[in-house]
Short mmCIF file of C-alpha atoms in Angstrom, two decimals:
data_model
loop_
_atom_site.label_atom_id
_atom_site.label_comp_id
_atom_site.label_asym_id
_atom_site.label_seq_id
_atom_site.Cartn_x
_atom_site.Cartn_y
_atom_site.Cartn_z
CA MET T 1 -12.43 190.74 154.44
CA HIS T 2 -15.21 191.72 152.17
CA VAL T 3 -18.59 190.49 152.97
CA VAL T 4 -21.60 191.13 150.49
CA MET T 5 -24.94 190.70 152.20
CA PHE T 6 -28.28 190.24 150.17
CA GLY T 7 -31.58 190.89 151.60
CA ASP T 8 -35.11 190.87 150.46
CA GLN T 9 -35.88 193.78 151.88
CA HIS T 10 -33.79 196.97 152.37
CA VAL T 11 -32.00 196.78 155.72
CA GLU T 12 -33.59 200.46 156.67
CA SER T 13 -37.07 199.04 156.17
CA LEU T 14 -38.96 197.37 159.28
CA GLY T 15 -38.30 193.92 160.14
CA GLY T 16 -36.39 191.58 162.45
CA ALA T 17 -33.99 190.56 159.93
CA GLN T 18 -33.37 193.79 158.59
CA VAL T 19 -32.38 194.98 162.19
CA SER T 20 -30.20 191.81 162.47
CA MET T 21 -28.43 192.54 159.32
CA ARG T 22 -27.84 196.48 160.34
CA LEU T 23 -26.37 195.23 163.64
CA GLN T 24 -24.13 192.55 161.69
CA ARG T 25 -22.73 195.13 159.45
CA ARG T 26 -21.88 197.56 162.30
CA PHE T 27 -20.18 194.81 164.27
CA LEU T 28 -18.20 193.46 161.35
CA GLU T 29 -17.05 196.81 160.51
CA LYS T 30 -16.01 197.39 163.95
CA ALA T 31 -13.79 194.26 163.63
CA GLY T 32 -12.05 195.67 160.63
CA HIS T 33 -14.06 194.20 157.79
CA THR T 34 -15.81 195.69 154.86
CA VAL T 35 -19.75 195.23 154.34
CA THR T 36 -21.84 195.73 151.11
CA MET T 37 -25.71 195.45 151.42
CA VAL T 38 -27.49 194.49 148.34
CA ALA T 39 -31.25 195.01 148.43
CA PRO T 40 -34.12 196.45 146.58
CA ALA T 41 -34.50 200.02 146.58
CA MET T 42 -36.75 201.68 148.67
CA HIS T 43 -39.88 203.93 147.79
CA GLY T 44 -41.69 204.67 151.02
CA PRO T 45 -41.09 207.50 153.59
CA ARG T 46 -38.07 205.85 155.12
CA ALA T 47 -36.08 205.89 151.73
CA ARG T 48 -34.12 208.73 152.86
CA ALA T 49 -32.58 206.82 155.56
CA ALA T 50 -30.96 204.77 152.86
CA ALA T 51 -29.64 207.58 150.80
CA GLY T 52 -25.99 208.56 150.51
CA ASP T 53 -24.60 205.33 152.43
CA PRO T 54 -21.74 203.94 150.46
CA ALA T 55 -22.28 200.31 151.67
CA TYR T 56 -25.82 200.05 149.96
CA VAL T 57 -26.22 198.70 146.54
CA ASP T 58 -29.89 199.59 145.90
CA LEU T 59 -31.21 197.77 142.88
CA PRO T 60 -34.00 199.03 140.69
CA SER T 61 -37.33 197.77 142.49
CA ILE T 62 -41.05 198.19 142.48
CA PRO T 63 -42.97 198.78 145.78
CA ILE T 64 -45.21 195.65 146.69
CA THR T 65 -47.20 196.84 149.73
CA VAL T 66 -49.65 199.65 149.96
CA ASP T 67 -47.48 201.88 152.37
CA ARG T 68 -44.67 201.35 150.01
CA GLU T 69 -42.44 200.02 152.80
CA TYR T 70 -41.59 196.95 151.02
CA SER T 71 -40.32 196.36 147.65
CA MET T 72 -39.00 193.60 145.12
CA THR T 73 -36.44 193.40 142.43
CA TRP T 74 -36.69 191.03 139.62
CA PRO T 75 -33.87 188.59 139.34
CA GLY T 76 -32.59 188.34 135.79
CA ARG T 77 -29.74 189.20 133.20
CA ARG T 78 -30.77 193.08 133.63
CA THR T 79 -30.31 193.05 137.54
CA ASP T 80 -27.04 190.90 137.06
CA GLN T 81 -25.45 193.48 134.86
CA ARG T 82 -26.56 196.37 137.31
CA LEU T 83 -25.19 194.59 140.18
CA ASP T 84 -21.91 193.82 138.48
CA ALA T 85 -21.60 197.43 137.32
CA ALA T 86 -22.33 198.54 140.98
CA MET T 87 -19.69 196.22 142.30
CA ALA T 88 -17.11 196.82 139.82
CA GLY T 89 -15.35 199.56 141.78
CA ARG T 90 -15.60 197.88 145.00
CA PRO T 91 -12.93 195.29 147.04
CA PRO T 92 -12.77 191.91 145.46
CA VAL T 93 -15.45 189.87 147.39
CA ASP T 94 -14.43 186.91 149.80
CA VAL T 95 -17.75 185.89 150.88
CA VAL T 96 -21.40 186.08 149.81
CA HIS T 97 -23.84 186.01 152.83
CA ILE T 98 -27.47 185.54 151.71
CA GLN T 99 -30.01 186.42 154.34
CA ALA T 100 -33.09 186.18 152.14
CA ASP T 101 -35.74 183.79 151.06
CA PHE T 102 -37.04 185.22 147.71
CA TRP T 103 -35.69 187.27 144.85
CA GLY T 104 -32.95 188.56 147.22
CA ALA T 105 -31.67 184.97 147.49
CA PHE T 106 -32.01 184.29 143.79
CA ILE T 107 -29.93 187.45 143.12
CA GLY T 108 -27.46 186.60 145.72
CA VAL T 109 -26.85 183.21 144.48
CA ARG T 110 -26.42 184.15 140.79
CA TYR T 111 -23.85 186.60 141.81
CA ALA T 112 -21.86 184.16 143.95
CA GLU T 113 -21.99 181.52 141.25
CA ARG T 114 -21.42 183.95 138.50
CA HIS T 115 -18.03 184.91 140.47
CA GLY T 116 -17.01 181.88 142.04
CA ILE T 117 -17.63 183.28 145.62
CA PRO T 118 -18.57 180.97 148.41
CA ILE T 119 -22.01 181.38 150.00
CA VAL T 120 -23.20 181.47 153.66
CA HIS T 121 -26.87 181.15 153.77
CA THR T 122 -28.58 182.22 156.91
CA MET T 123 -32.07 180.59 157.20
CA HIS T 124 -34.34 183.12 158.84
CA ASN T 125 -37.89 181.84 158.25
CA ARG T 126 -40.24 178.85 158.46
CA LEU T 127 -41.29 179.10 154.95
CA ASP T 128 -43.99 176.76 155.02
CA VAL T 129 -45.73 178.01 158.23
CA GLY T 130 -45.28 181.79 156.96
CA ILE T 131 -46.81 181.08 153.66
CA GLU T 132 -49.75 179.25 155.06
CA ALA T 133 -50.52 181.86 157.46
CA THR T 134 -50.41 184.61 155.25
CA THR T 135 -51.74 183.33 152.03
CA PRO T 136 -55.23 182.03 151.06
CA PHE T 137 -53.80 179.10 148.80
CA PRO T 138 -50.54 178.09 150.28
CA LYS T 139 -49.75 174.84 148.28
CA THR T 140 -50.27 176.95 144.96
CA VAL T 141 -47.98 179.69 146.10
CA LEU T 142 -45.34 176.94 147.04
CA ARG T 143 -45.50 175.35 143.75
CA VAL T 144 -45.25 178.62 141.96
CA LEU T 145 -42.24 179.58 144.25
CA ASN T 146 -40.30 176.33 143.64
CA ALA T 147 -40.95 176.77 139.80
CA TRP T 148 -39.49 180.39 140.10
CA GLN T 149 -36.77 179.40 142.06
CA ARG T 150 -35.75 176.56 139.46
CA ARG T 151 -36.00 179.19 136.74
CA ALA T 152 -33.89 181.74 138.25
CA LEU T 153 -31.42 179.59 139.58
CA GLY T 154 -31.09 176.97 136.85
CA ARG T 155 -30.35 173.28 137.26
CA ARG T 156 -27.08 172.13 138.54
CA VAL T 157 -25.37 169.00 137.44
CA GLY T 158 -26.65 166.15 139.73
CA GLU T 159 -29.46 168.32 141.03
CA SER T 160 -32.52 166.16 140.83
CA GLU T 161 -34.82 167.77 143.53
CA ARG T 162 -38.31 168.38 142.03
CA GLY T 163 -40.12 168.77 145.26
CA ARG T 164 -42.73 171.57 145.40
CA ASP T 165 -42.87 172.17 149.36
CA GLY T 166 -41.11 174.58 151.36
CA TRP T 167 -38.43 172.18 152.64
CA ALA T 168 -37.55 171.37 148.82
CA TYR T 169 -37.20 175.09 148.23
CA LEU T 170 -34.95 175.62 150.93
CA ARG T 171 -32.99 172.47 150.22
CA ARG T 172 -31.89 173.99 146.86
CA PHE T 173 -30.61 177.04 148.31
CA GLY T 174 -28.71 174.85 151.33
CA ALA T 175 -27.14 172.72 148.49
CA ARG T 176 -25.50 175.73 146.65
CA ALA T 177 -23.96 177.06 149.99
CA ALA T 178 -20.67 176.26 151.80
CA ALA T 179 -22.35 176.78 154.94
CA VAL T 180 -26.08 177.08 156.16
CA THR T 181 -26.59 178.79 159.56
CA ALA T 182 -29.74 179.27 161.57
CA PRO T 183 -30.83 181.52 164.51
CA SER T 184 -31.60 178.74 166.90
CA THR T 185 -31.01 175.05 167.75
CA HIS T 186 -34.57 173.98 167.39
CA PHE T 187 -34.82 175.60 163.80
CA ALA T 188 -31.21 174.17 162.71
CA ARG T 189 -32.09 170.72 163.80
CA ARG T 190 -35.33 171.07 161.73
CA LEU T 191 -33.59 172.23 158.84
CA GLU T 192 -31.23 169.15 159.11
CA ALA T 193 -34.10 166.76 159.52
CA ASN T 194 -35.62 167.81 156.34
CA GLY T 195 -32.46 167.83 154.29
CA VAL T 196 -31.59 171.44 154.29
CA LEU T 197 -27.88 171.10 154.49
CA PRO T 198 -24.74 172.83 152.83
CA ALA T 199 -22.98 171.52 149.82
CA ALA T 200 -21.50 167.99 150.21
CA GLY T 201 -18.46 167.84 152.69
CA ALA T 202 -19.82 170.66 154.75
CA PRO T 203 -20.53 170.31 158.44
CA ALA T 204 -24.27 170.41 159.42
CA VAL T 205 -26.09 173.63 160.05
CA ASP T 206 -24.30 176.14 162.24
CA VAL T 207 -26.46 177.80 165.17
CA ILE T 208 -25.52 181.30 165.47
CA TRP T 209 -28.20 183.50 167.31
CA ASN T 210 -29.28 186.89 165.95
CA GLY T 211 -28.02 189.30 168.85
CA ILE T 212 -28.65 192.56 170.70
CA ASP T 213 -26.58 195.68 170.02
CA ASP T 214 -23.94 195.75 172.88
CA ASP T 215 -23.86 199.40 173.32
CA VAL T 216 -27.60 199.91 173.41
CA LEU T 217 -28.03 197.04 175.79
CA ASP T 218 -25.32 198.72 178.21
CA GLU T 219 -27.23 202.04 177.87
CA VAL T 220 -30.75 200.65 178.64
CA LEU T 221 -29.27 198.42 181.39
CA ALA T 222 -27.45 201.50 183.02
CA ALA T 223 -30.82 203.62 182.93
CA ALA T 224 -33.12 200.74 183.82
CA SER T 225 -34.55 200.77 187.46
CA THR T 226 -34.06 197.79 189.59
CA GLU T 227 -37.14 198.45 191.68
CA ARG T 228 -40.52 197.72 190.36
CA ALA T 229 -42.79 200.45 190.42
CA PRO T 230 -46.18 200.33 192.10
CA GLY T 231 -49.29 199.31 190.27
CA PRO T 232 -50.61 196.52 188.20
CA PRO T 233 -48.39 194.20 186.24
CA ARG T 234 -47.06 195.61 183.08
CA PHE T 235 -47.09 193.40 179.98
CA VAL T 236 -45.62 194.23 176.33
CA TRP T 237 -46.61 192.59 173.17
CA LEU T 238 -44.50 193.54 170.16
CA GLY T 239 -44.30 192.52 166.71
CA ARG T 240 -45.77 192.81 163.16
CA MET T 241 -49.49 192.80 163.28
CA SER T 242 -50.34 189.75 161.14
CA PRO T 243 -51.93 186.36 161.53
CA GLU T 244 -48.92 184.39 162.23
CA LYS T 245 -48.05 186.40 165.07
CA ARG T 246 -51.39 185.75 166.81
CA LEU T 247 -52.28 189.24 168.24
CA MET T 248 -56.00 188.54 167.90
CA PRO T 249 -55.89 185.44 170.22
CA PHE T 250 -53.67 187.18 172.67
CA LEU T 251 -56.44 190.16 172.74
CA GLU T 252 -59.02 187.43 173.31
CA ALA T 253 -57.07 185.71 176.06
CA LEU T 254 -56.42 189.11 177.95
CA ALA T 255 -60.18 189.79 177.96
CA ALA T 256 -60.96 186.05 179.09
CA SER T 257 -58.17 186.13 181.75
CA SER T 258 -59.82 189.11 183.55
CA VAL T 259 -56.45 190.21 184.89
CA GLU T 260 -55.96 193.63 185.86
CA ALA T 261 -52.88 194.77 183.97
CA GLU T 262 -51.50 197.66 181.77
CA VAL T 263 -50.73 196.22 178.48
CA GLU T 264 -48.64 198.02 175.57
CA ILE T 265 -48.93 196.89 171.99
CA ILE T 266 -46.01 197.84 170.14
CA GLY T 267 -45.78 197.47 166.33
CA GLY T 268 -47.93 198.05 163.36
CA GLY T 269 -49.31 195.95 160.36
CA GLY T 270 -52.49 195.08 158.57
CA GLN T 271 -54.47 193.71 161.60
CA LEU T 272 -53.95 197.17 163.58
CA ARG T 273 -57.72 198.27 163.03
CA ALA T 274 -59.06 195.04 163.73
CA ALA T 275 -57.14 194.78 166.92
CA ARG T 276 -58.46 198.13 168.04
CA ARG T 277 -62.14 196.97 167.35
CA LEU T 278 -61.57 193.72 169.27
CA VAL T 279 -60.45 195.66 172.16
CA ASP T 280 -63.45 197.93 172.08
CA LYS T 281 -65.85 194.99 171.70
CA LEU T 282 -64.46 192.73 174.30
CA ARG T 283 -63.60 195.53 176.80
CA PRO T 284 -60.94 193.54 178.76
CA ARG T 285 -60.31 194.51 182.37
CA ALA T 286 -56.66 195.45 181.68
CA THR T 287 -55.72 198.77 180.21
CA VAL T 288 -54.76 198.34 176.58
CA THR T 289 -52.54 200.93 174.71
CA PHE T 290 -51.58 200.82 171.06
CA ALA T 291 -48.09 202.43 170.89
CA GLY T 292 -47.21 201.95 167.35
CA ARG T 293 -43.78 201.63 165.79
CA MET T 294 -40.98 202.46 167.93
CA PRO T 295 -37.11 203.05 167.33
CA TYR T 296 -34.94 200.07 168.26
CA ALA T 297 -33.49 201.68 171.58
CA GLN T 298 -36.82 202.92 172.54
CA THR T 299 -38.36 199.40 172.05
CA LEU T 300 -35.80 197.83 174.42
CA ARG T 301 -36.45 200.55 176.86
CA ARG T 302 -40.00 199.61 177.05
CA ILE T 303 -39.17 195.98 177.29
CA ALA T 304 -37.04 196.81 180.39
CA ALA T 305 -39.61 198.74 181.96
CA ALA T 306 -42.03 195.84 181.45
CA ASP T 307 -42.80 193.01 183.94
CA ALA T 308 -43.14 190.49 181.05
CA VAL T 309 -42.93 190.33 177.44
CA VAL T 310 -45.90 188.07 175.83
CA GLN T 311 -44.84 185.85 172.74
CA THR T 312 -47.83 184.34 171.02
CA SER T 313 -46.63 183.12 167.74
CA ILE T 314 -46.53 179.19 167.22
CA GLY T 315 -44.38 177.22 164.94
CA PHE T 316 -43.30 180.61 162.90
CA GLU T 317 -40.46 182.02 164.69
CA THR T 318 -36.96 180.64 163.94
CA GLN T 319 -35.66 182.29 167.23
CA GLY T 320 -37.93 184.64 168.75
CA MET T 321 -35.98 187.82 169.19
CA THR T 322 -38.21 189.63 171.58
CA ILE T 323 -37.90 187.12 174.32
CA PHE T 324 -34.21 186.91 173.98
CA GLU T 325 -33.88 190.85 174.26
CA ALA T 326 -36.47 190.68 177.19
CA ALA T 327 -33.92 187.95 179.00
CA SER T 328 -30.99 190.07 178.19
CA LEU T 329 -32.62 192.98 179.91
CA GLY T 330 -33.81 190.77 182.86
CA THR T 331 -37.66 190.72 181.91
CA PRO T 332 -39.19 187.25 181.90
CA SER T 333 -41.72 186.22 179.18
CA VAL T 334 -44.98 184.46 178.67
CA VAL T 335 -44.07 182.04 175.94
CA SER T 336 -46.65 180.13 173.50
CA ASP T 337 -44.04 178.16 171.61
CA PRO T 338 -42.49 175.35 173.32
CA ASP T 339 -39.36 175.21 171.00
CA LEU T 340 -38.59 179.06 171.72
CA ALA T 341 -39.14 178.20 175.53
CA ALA T 342 -36.80 175.34 175.39
CA GLU T 343 -34.24 177.59 173.52
CA LEU T 344 -34.74 180.20 176.36
CA GLY T 345 -34.15 177.59 179.21
CA GLU T 346 -35.68 179.48 182.20
CA GLY T 347 -37.55 182.78 183.02
CA PHE T 348 -40.86 182.20 181.41
CA TRP T 349 -44.38 181.06 182.01
CA ALA T 350 -45.30 178.39 179.35
CA VAL T 351 -48.39 178.48 177.59
CA GLY T 352 -50.01 174.88 178.24
CA ASP T 353 -48.05 172.23 179.52
CA GLY T 354 -44.78 173.70 177.79
CA VAL T 355 -44.13 170.54 175.75
CA THR T 356 -46.98 170.50 173.23
CA ALA T 357 -47.98 173.79 171.51
CA ASP T 358 -51.32 174.78 172.90
CA PRO T 359 -53.04 177.50 170.69
CA SER T 360 -56.22 177.73 172.54
CA VAL T 361 -57.21 180.97 174.12
CA ALA T 362 -58.07 179.40 177.29
CA ALA T 363 -54.39 178.12 177.75
CA LEU T 364 -53.05 181.52 176.89
CA ALA T 365 -55.39 183.20 179.49
CA ASP T 366 -54.37 180.79 182.32
CA ALA T 367 -50.52 181.78 181.56
CA LEU T 368 -51.52 185.48 181.76
CA ARG T 369 -53.36 184.93 185.10
CA ALA T 370 -50.44 182.84 186.40
CA ALA T 371 -47.77 185.58 185.25
CA ALA T 372 -49.99 188.33 186.85
CA SER T 373 -50.27 186.45 190.06
CA ASP T 374 -46.48 185.89 190.44
CA ILE T 375 -45.70 189.44 189.53
CA SER T 376 -48.03 191.03 191.87
CA ALA T 377 -46.96 188.66 194.69
CA GLY T 378 -43.29 189.97 193.92
CA ALA T 379 -42.21 186.57 192.60
CA PRO T 380 -41.71 186.69 189.00
CA ARG T 381 -39.76 184.23 186.99
CA VAL T 382 -35.95 185.08 186.50
CA PRO T 383 -34.34 184.84 183.14
CA ASP T 384 -31.02 183.03 182.78
CA PRO T 385 -28.41 185.45 183.53
CA THR T 386 -25.94 183.91 180.83
CA ILE T 387 -28.14 184.74 177.91
CA ARG T 388 -27.14 188.50 178.41
CA GLU T 389 -23.44 187.91 177.40
CA ARG T 390 -24.32 185.19 174.88
CA PHE T 391 -26.53 187.32 172.99
CA ARG T 392 -24.45 190.29 172.70
CA GLN T 393 -24.01 191.22 168.88
CA SER T 394 -20.16 191.16 169.47
CA SER T 395 -20.22 187.46 170.34
CA ARG T 396 -22.31 186.76 167.48
CA THR T 397 -20.38 188.38 164.87
CA ALA T 398 -17.24 186.58 166.18
CA ALA T 399 -19.07 183.16 165.74
CA MET T 400 -20.06 184.38 162.15
CA VAL T 401 -16.41 185.32 161.34
CA GLU T 402 -15.27 181.75 161.99
CA VAL T 403 -17.76 180.54 159.66
CA TYR T 404 -16.67 182.89 157.06
CA ASP T 405 -13.06 181.88 157.67
CA ARG T 406 -13.86 178.30 157.25
CA VAL T 407 -15.58 178.75 153.96
CA THR T 408 -12.85 180.98 152.60
CA ALA T 409 -9.88 178.79 153.93
#
């Protein structure tokens, strides 16, 4: 079949959703399907990576970040016309798969409804938590976002939802989809509890994890050492350096814990300078290295070489890819979010009591001390061995194809 995916950002830009979409495309194509990726054109130094790939439909866009990494396309008639022209020479479309929350979702819904194509909508984000963590006036932002959505999509017959919060916003998307998927059980149940459901008559939210590249996983596992090198425990923190990821509390907890460890910070973002200054100020006993952004395979190798991955965001992640990548590689995690810990099952050190989220620096420091002690004693936590096979992208793609088959039947 021909699947058209819509994203808010180009899949060659940085971000977990983008990595997931690239993997989905590759494994769908390996299974014999055709994939088209629709997103705003890139402007930054990584734009060359997108050039010349026939699967990409790059819509006219404007950069929205200082580094020009991210951009947006305004949804409307002009964009509709450009998209239709770009799709005219391609095979008939069977499924529109929306993996976006903002303009990409608006454009995707408009395209699908214009052409009578079923929608599968993957909800990647806790919109309310993310906006509250990253904007100074979250209620105002959500009101504006809801108004923009209603204007961009128009009102359907029988659609009376006039809410202004994040759940009302997601409900409107769900009601227009033939299927809604979520990357974790806890997020799927939260969506259902808040009425984010597919069109009437469709099953509840489908749980389909984002996966890990089978080939890269096998390569990293083959090269990984099974014996722990001597020295202090090695922790890895990785992700976007923004408030909702809670890098700063992690650095404070690291200093408060007084653990002797080697800590590698992988990633970039707006808090990088502040994080460096905080390390200089607190002078933790641990050695902290800021490694910057890394390619996917290299990041997995660093995870495999670590004694533990540290996950610090609370309430924001819908899956928590890093701890699943770690478990697939046999590396345990220190986990702050009880929802993510429950999804993981075993092979982690919980922050706090493991039932109620504890954002305190003291609780995180205690968990780091416990992890360092167990690792040094040669008794680390052991991840669930079944995750490795359940997390492979090939199995995740097969599950998604079942959803595609259902909505096109």
